[in-house]
């Protein structure tokens, strides 16, 4: 079952698969259901990670990366955590865009 771990199956799913493997009366439909449920879970995790990646890249793109201490990355990390979804903005702190006025004391 090392392969199942390599594919990211949970311990609970591996136990279910092992149980089915030992059961000669198993149906392939039961095994397929576990695999498809796992695929759905992987797609959801990938989507969540893509949202996280966009947020991190967005913040890094707006950080000057110079000698000043002000940083939109740190500002965003200091905000109360929320669950990111594809429908939400990519970061908790609104980063000024070109042509917008920065608030006093905020350097993006």
Short mmCIF file of C-alpha atoms in Angstrom, two decimals:
data_model
loop_
_atom_site.label_atom_id
_atom_site.label_comp_id
_atom_site.label_asym_id
_atom_site.label_seq_id
_atom_site.Cartn_x
_atom_site.Cartn_y
_atom_site.Cartn_z
CA UNK A 1 0.00 0.00 0.00
CA UNK A 2 3.02 2.26 -0.27
CA UNK A 3 1.69 3.32 -3.66
CA UNK A 4 -1.57 4.47 -2.04
CA UNK A 5 0.41 6.73 0.33
CA UNK A 6 2.43 8.05 -2.61
CA UNK A 7 -0.87 8.96 -4.27
CA UNK A 8 -1.97 10.84 -1.17
CA UNK A 9 -4.66 8.48 0.12
CA UNK A 10 -5.49 8.98 3.79
CA UNK A 11 -4.78 6.27 6.33
CA UNK A 12 -8.56 5.71 6.63
CA UNK A 13 -8.87 5.24 2.86
CA UNK A 14 -5.90 2.87 2.84
CA UNK A 15 -7.52 0.84 5.59
CA UNK A 16 -10.73 0.68 3.52
CA UNK A 17 -8.74 -0.35 0.45
CA UNK A 18 -6.88 -3.04 2.42
CA UNK A 19 -10.17 -4.34 3.73
CA UNK A 20 -11.52 -4.53 0.19
CA UNK A 21 -8.31 -6.18 -1.02
CA UNK A 22 -8.75 -8.93 1.58
CA UNK A 23 -12.42 -9.36 0.70
CA UNK A 24 -12.72 -11.70 -2.30
CA UNK A 25 -16.39 -10.75 -2.60
CA UNK A 26 -15.55 -7.07 -3.09
CA UNK A 27 -16.85 -5.17 -6.07
CA UNK A 28 -14.67 -2.97 -8.19
CA UNK A 29 -17.38 -0.32 -7.83
CA UNK A 30 -16.49 0.01 -4.12
CA UNK A 31 -12.82 0.48 -4.97
CA UNK A 32 -13.64 2.95 -7.74
CA UNK A 33 -15.84 5.00 -5.38
CA UNK A 34 -12.90 5.43 -3.00
CA UNK A 35 -10.63 6.45 -5.88
CA UNK A 36 -13.13 8.97 -7.28
CA UNK A 37 -13.74 10.45 -3.83
CA UNK A 38 -9.98 10.84 -3.44
CA UNK A 39 -9.73 12.49 -6.88
CA UNK A 40 -12.42 14.98 -5.84
CA UNK A 41 -10.51 15.72 -2.65
CA UNK A 42 -7.29 16.25 -4.62
CA UNK A 43 -9.03 18.66 -7.01
CA UNK A 44 -10.35 20.67 -4.04
CA UNK A 45 -6.88 20.81 -2.46
CA UNK A 46 -5.32 21.87 -5.77
CA UNK A 47 -7.88 24.66 -6.14
CA UNK A 48 -7.19 25.84 -2.58
CA UNK A 49 -3.45 25.79 -3.23
CA UNK A 50 -3.89 27.76 -6.47
CA UNK A 51 -5.76 30.45 -4.50
CA UNK A 52 -2.94 30.51 -1.92
CA UNK A 53 -0.33 30.74 -4.69
CA UNK A 54 -2.12 33.69 -6.32
CA UNK A 55 -2.34 35.46 -2.95
CA UNK A 56 1.36 34.96 -2.17
CA UNK A 57 2.42 36.02 -5.68
CA UNK A 58 0.12 39.07 -5.52
CA UNK A 59 1.63 40.14 -2.20
CA UNK A 60 5.20 39.53 -3.39
CA UNK A 61 4.51 41.52 -6.56
CA UNK A 62 3.44 44.49 -4.41
CA UNK A 63 6.31 44.32 -1.94
CA UNK A 64 9.13 46.71 -2.80
CA UNK A 65 11.73 44.40 -1.31
CA UNK A 66 13.91 47.30 -0.26
CA UNK A 67 15.49 48.48 2.99
CA UNK A 68 12.27 49.89 4.45
CA UNK A 69 10.38 47.88 7.08
CA UNK A 70 6.91 48.46 5.60
CA UNK A 71 5.74 45.43 3.69
CA UNK A 72 2.31 44.38 2.37
CA UNK A 73 3.23 40.75 3.00
CA UNK A 74 3.72 41.39 6.72
CA UNK A 75 0.59 43.58 6.81
CA UNK A 76 -1.45 40.76 5.29
CA UNK A 77 -0.02 38.16 7.67
CA UNK A 78 -0.99 40.36 10.63
CA UNK A 79 -4.67 40.40 9.63
CA UNK A 80 -7.06 37.96 11.31
CA UNK A 81 -6.93 34.76 9.23
CA UNK A 82 -9.81 33.89 6.96
CA UNK A 83 -10.36 30.92 4.71
CA UNK A 84 -9.46 31.85 1.15
CA UNK A 85 -11.84 30.86 -1.59
CA UNK A 86 -11.76 31.39 -5.31
CA UNK A 87 -14.50 34.01 -4.92
CA UNK A 88 -12.57 36.17 -2.45
CA UNK A 89 -9.83 38.69 -3.02
CA UNK A 90 -6.36 37.20 -3.08
CA UNK A 91 -5.19 38.98 0.05
CA UNK A 92 -6.67 40.42 3.21
CA UNK A 93 -4.88 43.79 2.92
CA UNK A 94 -5.85 45.99 0.00
CA UNK A 95 -2.64 46.74 -1.84
CA UNK A 96 -2.56 50.15 -3.55
CA UNK A 97 -2.28 49.89 -7.31
CA UNK A 98 -0.48 52.25 -9.63
CA UNK A 99 -2.25 55.58 -9.78
CA UNK A 100 -3.91 55.27 -6.36
CA UNK A 101 -2.84 57.36 -3.42
CA UNK A 102 -1.13 55.59 -0.56
CA UNK A 103 -2.29 56.29 2.95
CA UNK A 104 0.16 58.08 5.21
CA UNK A 105 2.49 55.55 6.81
CA UNK A 106 1.64 52.76 4.38
CA UNK A 107 4.29 51.85 1.86
CA UNK A 108 3.39 48.92 -0.34
#
